[in-house]
XYZ file of C-alpha atoms in Angstrom:
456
model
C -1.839 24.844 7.114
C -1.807 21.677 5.024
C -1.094 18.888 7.106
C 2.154 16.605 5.945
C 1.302 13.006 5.403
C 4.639 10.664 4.285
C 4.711 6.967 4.044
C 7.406 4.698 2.816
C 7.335 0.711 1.377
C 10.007 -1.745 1.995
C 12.888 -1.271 -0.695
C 12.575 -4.403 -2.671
C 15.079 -6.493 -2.956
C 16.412 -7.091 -6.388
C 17.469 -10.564 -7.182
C 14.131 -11.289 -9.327
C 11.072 -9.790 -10.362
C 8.375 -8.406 -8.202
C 5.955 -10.818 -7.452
C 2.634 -10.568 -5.458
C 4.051 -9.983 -2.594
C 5.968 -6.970 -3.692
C 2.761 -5.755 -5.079
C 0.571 -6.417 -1.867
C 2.329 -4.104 0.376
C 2.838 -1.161 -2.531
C -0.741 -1.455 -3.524
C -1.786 -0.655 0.065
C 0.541 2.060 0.934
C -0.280 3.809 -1.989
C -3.985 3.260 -1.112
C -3.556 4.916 1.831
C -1.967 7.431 0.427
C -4.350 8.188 -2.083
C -6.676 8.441 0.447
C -4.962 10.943 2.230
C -4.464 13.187 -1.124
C -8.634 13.053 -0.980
C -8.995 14.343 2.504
C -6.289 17.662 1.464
C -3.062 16.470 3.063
C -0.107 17.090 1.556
C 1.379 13.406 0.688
C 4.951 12.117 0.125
C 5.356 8.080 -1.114
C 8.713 6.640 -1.499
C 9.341 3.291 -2.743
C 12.403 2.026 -4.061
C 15.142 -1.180 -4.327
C 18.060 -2.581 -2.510
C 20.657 -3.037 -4.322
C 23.636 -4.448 -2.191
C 24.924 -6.955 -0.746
C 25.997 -10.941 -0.619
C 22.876 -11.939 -2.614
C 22.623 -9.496 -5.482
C 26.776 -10.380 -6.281
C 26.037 -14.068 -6.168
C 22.674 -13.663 -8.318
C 24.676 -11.217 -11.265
C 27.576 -14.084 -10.928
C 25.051 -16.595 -12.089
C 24.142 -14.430 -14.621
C 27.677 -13.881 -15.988
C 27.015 -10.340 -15.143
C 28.512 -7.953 -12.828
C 26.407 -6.726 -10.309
C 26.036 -3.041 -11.311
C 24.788 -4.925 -14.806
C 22.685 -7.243 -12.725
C 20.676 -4.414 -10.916
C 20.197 -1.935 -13.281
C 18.090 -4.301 -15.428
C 16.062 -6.036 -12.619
C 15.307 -2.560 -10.829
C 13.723 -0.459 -13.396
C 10.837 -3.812 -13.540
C 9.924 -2.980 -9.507
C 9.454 0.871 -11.253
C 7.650 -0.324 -14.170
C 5.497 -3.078 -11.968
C 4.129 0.381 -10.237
C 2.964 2.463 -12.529
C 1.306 -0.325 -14.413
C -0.449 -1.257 -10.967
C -1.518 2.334 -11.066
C 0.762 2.831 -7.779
C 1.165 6.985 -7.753
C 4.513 7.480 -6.209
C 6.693 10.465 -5.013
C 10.199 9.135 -5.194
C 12.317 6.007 -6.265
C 15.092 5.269 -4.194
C 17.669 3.088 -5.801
C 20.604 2.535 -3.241
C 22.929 2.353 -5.812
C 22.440 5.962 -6.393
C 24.365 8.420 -5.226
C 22.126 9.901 -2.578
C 22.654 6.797 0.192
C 14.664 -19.631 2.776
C 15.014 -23.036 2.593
C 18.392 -23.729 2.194
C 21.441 -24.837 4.275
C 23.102 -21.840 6.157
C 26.694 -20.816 5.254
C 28.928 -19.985 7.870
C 31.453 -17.267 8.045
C 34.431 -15.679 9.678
C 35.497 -11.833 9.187
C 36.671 -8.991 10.804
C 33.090 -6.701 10.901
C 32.115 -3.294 12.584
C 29.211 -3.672 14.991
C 26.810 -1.056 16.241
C 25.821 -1.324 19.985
C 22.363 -2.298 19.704
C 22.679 -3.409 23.197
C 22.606 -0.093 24.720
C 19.467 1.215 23.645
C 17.046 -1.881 25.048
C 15.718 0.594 27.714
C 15.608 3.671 25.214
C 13.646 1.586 22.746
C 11.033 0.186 25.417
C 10.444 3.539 26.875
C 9.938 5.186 23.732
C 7.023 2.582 22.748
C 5.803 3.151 26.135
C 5.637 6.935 25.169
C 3.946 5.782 22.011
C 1.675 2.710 22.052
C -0.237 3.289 18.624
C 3.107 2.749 16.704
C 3.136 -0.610 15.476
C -0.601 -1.877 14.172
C -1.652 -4.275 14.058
C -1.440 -4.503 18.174
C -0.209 -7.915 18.070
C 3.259 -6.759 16.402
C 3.920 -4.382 18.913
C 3.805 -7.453 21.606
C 5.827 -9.515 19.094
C 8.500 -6.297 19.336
C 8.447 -5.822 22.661
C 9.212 -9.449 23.143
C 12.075 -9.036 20.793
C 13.622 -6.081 23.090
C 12.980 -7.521 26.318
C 14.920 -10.572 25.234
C 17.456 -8.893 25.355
C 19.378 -7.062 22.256
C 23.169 -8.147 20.842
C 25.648 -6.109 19.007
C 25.002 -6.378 15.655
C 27.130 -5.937 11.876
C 27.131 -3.093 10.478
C 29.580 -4.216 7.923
C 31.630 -6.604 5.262
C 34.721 -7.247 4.408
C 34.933 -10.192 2.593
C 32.230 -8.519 0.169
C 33.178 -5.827 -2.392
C 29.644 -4.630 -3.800
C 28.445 -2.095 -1.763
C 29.139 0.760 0.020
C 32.704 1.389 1.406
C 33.185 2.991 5.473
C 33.639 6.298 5.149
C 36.334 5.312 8.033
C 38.048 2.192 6.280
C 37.463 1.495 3.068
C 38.352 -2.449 3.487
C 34.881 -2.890 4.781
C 31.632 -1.950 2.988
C 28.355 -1.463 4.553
C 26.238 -4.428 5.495
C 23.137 -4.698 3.444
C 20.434 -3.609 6.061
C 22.796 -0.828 7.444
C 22.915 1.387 4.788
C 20.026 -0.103 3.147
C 17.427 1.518 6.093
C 19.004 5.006 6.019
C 17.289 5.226 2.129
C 14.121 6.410 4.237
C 15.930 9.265 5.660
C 18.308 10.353 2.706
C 15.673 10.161 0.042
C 13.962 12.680 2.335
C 16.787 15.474 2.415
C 18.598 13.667 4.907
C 22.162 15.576 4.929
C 21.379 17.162 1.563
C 18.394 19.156 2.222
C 17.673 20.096 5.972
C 14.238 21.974 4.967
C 13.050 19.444 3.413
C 14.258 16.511 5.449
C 12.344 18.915 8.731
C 9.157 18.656 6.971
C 8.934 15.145 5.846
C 10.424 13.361 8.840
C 9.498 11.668 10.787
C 7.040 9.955 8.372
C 3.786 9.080 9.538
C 3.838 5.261 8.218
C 6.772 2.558 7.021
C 5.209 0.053 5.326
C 6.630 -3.252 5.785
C 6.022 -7.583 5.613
C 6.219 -8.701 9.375
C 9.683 -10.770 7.976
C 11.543 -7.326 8.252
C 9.868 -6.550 11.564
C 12.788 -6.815 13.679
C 14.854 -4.971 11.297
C 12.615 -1.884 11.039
C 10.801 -2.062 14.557
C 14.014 -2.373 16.744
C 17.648 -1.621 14.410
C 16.480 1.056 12.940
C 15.099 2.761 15.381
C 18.322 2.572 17.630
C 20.248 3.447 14.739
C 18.082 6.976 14.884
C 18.278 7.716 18.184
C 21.510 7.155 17.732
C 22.093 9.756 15.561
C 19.843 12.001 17.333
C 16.872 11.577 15.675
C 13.144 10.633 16.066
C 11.895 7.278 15.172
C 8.993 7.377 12.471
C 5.050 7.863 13.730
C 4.650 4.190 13.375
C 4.880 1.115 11.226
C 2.377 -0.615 9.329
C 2.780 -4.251 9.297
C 1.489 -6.529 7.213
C 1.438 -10.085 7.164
C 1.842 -12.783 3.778
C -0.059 -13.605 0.562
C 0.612 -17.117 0.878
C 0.094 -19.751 -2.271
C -0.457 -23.263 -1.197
C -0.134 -21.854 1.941
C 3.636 -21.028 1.584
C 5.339 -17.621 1.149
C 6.565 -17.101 -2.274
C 9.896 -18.368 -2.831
C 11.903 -18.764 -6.064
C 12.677 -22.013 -4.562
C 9.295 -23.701 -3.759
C 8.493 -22.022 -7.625
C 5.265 -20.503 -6.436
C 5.752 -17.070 -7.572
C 2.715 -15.230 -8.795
C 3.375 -12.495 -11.102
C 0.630 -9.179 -10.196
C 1.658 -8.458 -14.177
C 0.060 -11.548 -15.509
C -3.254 -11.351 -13.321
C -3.924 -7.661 -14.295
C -4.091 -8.979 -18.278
C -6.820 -10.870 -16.812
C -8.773 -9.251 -14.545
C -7.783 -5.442 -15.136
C -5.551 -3.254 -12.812
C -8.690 -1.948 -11.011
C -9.837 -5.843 -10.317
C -6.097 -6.933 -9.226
C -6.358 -4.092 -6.806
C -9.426 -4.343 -5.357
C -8.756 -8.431 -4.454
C -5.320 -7.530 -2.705
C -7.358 -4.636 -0.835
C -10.284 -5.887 0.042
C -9.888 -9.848 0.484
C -7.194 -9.931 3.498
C -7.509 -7.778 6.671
C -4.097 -5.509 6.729
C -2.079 -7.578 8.901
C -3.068 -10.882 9.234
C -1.587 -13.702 6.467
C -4.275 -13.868 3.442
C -4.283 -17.479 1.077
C -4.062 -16.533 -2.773
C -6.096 -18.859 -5.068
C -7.130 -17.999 -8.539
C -10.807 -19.049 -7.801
C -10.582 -16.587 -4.790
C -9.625 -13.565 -6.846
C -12.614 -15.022 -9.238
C -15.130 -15.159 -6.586
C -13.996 -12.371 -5.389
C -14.120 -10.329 -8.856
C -17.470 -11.640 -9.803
C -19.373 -10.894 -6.323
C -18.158 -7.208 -5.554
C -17.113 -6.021 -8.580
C -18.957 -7.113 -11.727
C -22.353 -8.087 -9.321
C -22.242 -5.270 -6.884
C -20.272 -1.880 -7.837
C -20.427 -2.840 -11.088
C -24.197 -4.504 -10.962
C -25.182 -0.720 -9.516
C -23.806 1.353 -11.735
C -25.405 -0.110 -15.015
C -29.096 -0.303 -13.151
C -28.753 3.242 -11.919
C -27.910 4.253 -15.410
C -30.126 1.825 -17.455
C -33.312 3.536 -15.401
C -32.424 6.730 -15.888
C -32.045 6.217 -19.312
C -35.510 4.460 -19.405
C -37.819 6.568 -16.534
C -35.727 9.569 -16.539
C -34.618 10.831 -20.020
C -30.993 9.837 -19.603
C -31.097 13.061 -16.868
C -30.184 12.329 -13.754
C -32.241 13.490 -10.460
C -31.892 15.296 -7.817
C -31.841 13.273 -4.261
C -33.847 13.811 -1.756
C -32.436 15.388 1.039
C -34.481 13.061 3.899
C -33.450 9.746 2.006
C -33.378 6.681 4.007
C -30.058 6.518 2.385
C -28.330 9.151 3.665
C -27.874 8.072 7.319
C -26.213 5.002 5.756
C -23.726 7.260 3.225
C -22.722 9.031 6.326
C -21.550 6.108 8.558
C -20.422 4.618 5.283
C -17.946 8.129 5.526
C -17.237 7.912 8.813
C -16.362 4.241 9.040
C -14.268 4.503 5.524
C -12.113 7.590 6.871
C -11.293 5.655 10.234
C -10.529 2.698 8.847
C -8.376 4.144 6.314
C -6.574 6.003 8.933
C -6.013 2.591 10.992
C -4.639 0.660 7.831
C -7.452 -1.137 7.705
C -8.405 -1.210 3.683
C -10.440 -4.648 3.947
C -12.879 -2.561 6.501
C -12.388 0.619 4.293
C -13.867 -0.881 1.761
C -16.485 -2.709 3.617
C -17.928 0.602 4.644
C -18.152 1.628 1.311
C -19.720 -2.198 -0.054
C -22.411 -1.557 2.909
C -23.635 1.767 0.742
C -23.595 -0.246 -2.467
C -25.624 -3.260 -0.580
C -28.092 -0.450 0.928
C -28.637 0.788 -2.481
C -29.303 -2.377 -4.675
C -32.002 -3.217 -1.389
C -33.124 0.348 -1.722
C -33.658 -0.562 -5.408
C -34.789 -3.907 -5.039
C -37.358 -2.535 -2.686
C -38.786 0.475 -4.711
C -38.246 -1.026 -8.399
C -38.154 2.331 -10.380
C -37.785 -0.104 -13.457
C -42.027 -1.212 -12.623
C -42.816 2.661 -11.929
C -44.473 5.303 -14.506
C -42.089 7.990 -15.335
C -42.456 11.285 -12.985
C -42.023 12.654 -8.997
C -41.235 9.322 -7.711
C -38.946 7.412 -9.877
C -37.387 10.334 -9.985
C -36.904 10.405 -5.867
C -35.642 7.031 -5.772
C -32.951 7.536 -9.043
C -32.325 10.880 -7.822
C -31.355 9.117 -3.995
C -29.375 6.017 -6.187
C -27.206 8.247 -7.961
C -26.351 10.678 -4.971
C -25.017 7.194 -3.340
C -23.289 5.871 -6.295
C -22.120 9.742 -6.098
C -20.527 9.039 -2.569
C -19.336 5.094 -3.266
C -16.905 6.183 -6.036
C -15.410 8.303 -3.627
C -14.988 6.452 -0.813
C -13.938 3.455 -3.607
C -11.358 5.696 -5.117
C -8.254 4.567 -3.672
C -8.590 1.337 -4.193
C -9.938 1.610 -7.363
C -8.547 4.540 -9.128
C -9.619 4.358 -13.016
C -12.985 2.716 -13.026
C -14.417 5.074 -10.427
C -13.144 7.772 -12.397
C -15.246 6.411 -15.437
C -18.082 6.052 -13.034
C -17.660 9.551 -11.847
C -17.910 10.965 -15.744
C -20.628 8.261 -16.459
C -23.090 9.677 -13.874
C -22.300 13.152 -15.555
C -19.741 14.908 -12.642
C -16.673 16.858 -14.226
C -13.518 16.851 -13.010
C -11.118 14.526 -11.171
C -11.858 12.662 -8.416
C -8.791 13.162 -7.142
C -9.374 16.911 -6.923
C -12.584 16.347 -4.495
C -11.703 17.104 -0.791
C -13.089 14.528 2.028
C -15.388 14.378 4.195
C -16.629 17.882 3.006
C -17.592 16.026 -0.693
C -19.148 12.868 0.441
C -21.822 14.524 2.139
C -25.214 13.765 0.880
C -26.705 16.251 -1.565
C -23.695 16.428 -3.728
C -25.147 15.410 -6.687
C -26.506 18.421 -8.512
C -29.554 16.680 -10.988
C -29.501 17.611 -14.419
C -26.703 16.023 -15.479
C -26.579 13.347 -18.226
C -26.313 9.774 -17.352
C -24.565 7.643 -19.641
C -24.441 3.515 -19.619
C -21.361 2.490 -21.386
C -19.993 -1.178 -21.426
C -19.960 -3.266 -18.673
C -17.004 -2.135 -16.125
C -16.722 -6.191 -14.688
C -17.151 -8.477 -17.064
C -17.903 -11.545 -15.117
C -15.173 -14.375 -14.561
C -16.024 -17.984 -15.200
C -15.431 -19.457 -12.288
């Protein structure tokens, strides 16, 4: 049986464009996903907006717009923003659908309906108890626990001084505060009360994706709000921590907003992606500079992967005929393509996709030493050139699949460079990356450079 796999981002708020941000945790869920897909399972990845509430009515005022005019032009950018970051998605959730800072506070008084958080503090700390690999990175699980064992108040569930937005099913006067309804998009854009075979086989999803600002909401409400109605939390929440500029979080207000759209122009979708991947460990705040996604760019892409790629070919096409080899099946290389698996599949599974990557850079160093070492480029044509190509290619073989993920279209074109057929994405892991995949006799192509270096 093909095992299930489902994760889920944060809905994005729509009161302006997506920004880097946005893009940071999308491009790592749907890394993760993608790297499920390659080892068989069967995946599910829903994204979406949230489009209630306070905020979005005051933003479409300011606009002269109302706010069902408001949303339905900023939304459909979050939808575009994905599939121009390559981002392969199951299902967008608008909650406007059918199916489901720095400034001064303003203070309130209205008559709200409030769910009894309060009563599920010892529920909530014995279920993470029962399940201690839910939150990752460990240190948000303490930072949860601490929020519970403060001690939990009654919260809102509702407005009624606001009149975009859902309306009680038991008094219309009030509509649904913006976090209430705005969480159950995870369970009705999974058959939630509309489908019960299909909600049983996607839920509970494996990972929710979210920014450690929405911790409390994700990690404590909404997980009450389940068990409330009887059903089982998710498998655990990824959380991930800021792409600061300046060392801020992006805010309209500060004007530091980096748009992903604008750096992929530059640097390509494949070199955007990479950077957000590989630069920050999954969790922890990361610093965005241009010259970092430069440096970056220049060292692993266009000097190492990309560096690799054109040797390997450039000697075949010189020693070889253009024809690849076949490795050697005792390579010294092989040993280090097999932890380079190994370390990729665990780390993948953790949410780690700055080690993921890592594992797969350490068979790309091995090679240009193994290169370095041998130079084929100094050797006569014949039985050993063709052992140490034949070895290069086999790893360059297993890099673009363990690279894949994060770098969807340019491994591709490094997969049909090296002569393979196919899709990548139709390989199965680990069963494909191990060594003696690559078949020899295949024609190796060069092409143009896949990095053009950056000036830094």
């Amino acid at each position: 049986m093909v095992p299930n796999f489902a994760a889920t981002t944060p809905i994005y708020y729509v009161t302006a464009k997506p920004h880097l941000g946005h893009a940071y945790t999308t491009i790592v869920t749907d890394a993760v996903c993608r790297w499920h897909r390659l080892c068989g399972d069967n995946v599910h990845l829903l994204t979406g907006t949230d489009e209630h509430g306070l905020k979005v009515q005051q933003y479409a005022d300011a606009a002269g717009k109302t706010p069902r005019e408001f949303v339905d032009e900023i939304a459909p950018l979050y939808a575009d923003a994905w599939k121009r970051l390559d981002v392969k998605y199951d299902d967008f959730i608008r909650t406007t659908e059918e199916r489901i800072h720095k400034t001064p506070a303003n203070y309130v008084e209205e008559e709200n309906y409030f769910f009894r958080l309060s009563r599920f503090e010892q529920r909530l700390l014995d279920w993470y108890d029962k399940h201690p690999d839910a939150i990752v990175p460990d240190f948000r699980r303490n930072e949860v626990l601490g929020f519970i064992k403060g001690g939990l108040n009654d919260f809102s569930v509702s407005r009624k001084s606001l009149k975009w937005g859902i309306p009680l099913p038991w008094n219309a006067d009030h509509v649904a505060y913006v976090w209430f309804d705005a969480l159950a998009n995870y369970i009705t854009a999974h058959g939630y009360g509309s489908d019960a075979e299909r909600f049983a086989s996607r839920w509970p999803v494996d990972w929710h994706f979210i920014g450690k600002d929405i911790i409390r909401f994700h990690c404590v409400y909404w997980p009450a709000m389940l068990m409330s109605a009887g059903l089982e939390p998710p498998k655990g929440w990824a959380v991930g921590g800021f792409l600061l500029v300046g060392g801020e979080k992006m805010s309209k207000t500060t004007g530091n907003v980096v748009s992903p759209l604008d750096l992929i122009d530059e640097f390509g979708v494949d070199g955007f992606r990479y950077y957000v991947l590989a630069d920050t460990a999954y969790g922890n705040d990361g610093d965005f500079t241009y010259e970092g996604l430069t440096a970056r760019y220049n060292s692993d892409l266009a000097n190492n992967l990309g560096n690799l790629a054109a040797r390997v070919a450039t000697v075949v096409e010189k020693k070889c005929g253009g024809i690849g080899p076949t490795p050697r099946s005792d390579s010294p290389l092989a040993e280090v393509a097999a932890a380079a698996v190994r370390d990729a599949d665990a780390a993948w599974r953790a949410v780690q996709p700055s080690k993921a990557l890592d594992a797969a850079w350490n068979l790309i160093r091995a090679t240009n030493a193994h290169l370095e070492q041998n130079e084929p480029w100094k050797m006569a044509a014949g039985a050993a050139v063709d052992a140490v190509m034949g070895d290069a290619l086999e790893a360059l073989r297993i890099v673009v699949l363990l690279a894949n993920p994060a770098l969807p279209s340019t491994t591709q074109e490094i997969w049909r460079r090296i002569g393979l057929p196919g899709r990548i994405e139709d390989r199965r892991l680990p069963s494909d990356a191990a060594w003696g995949g690559y078949p020899g006799g295949l024609t190796v192509e060069k092409g143009e450079p896949l990095f053009p270096r950056k000036k830094s």
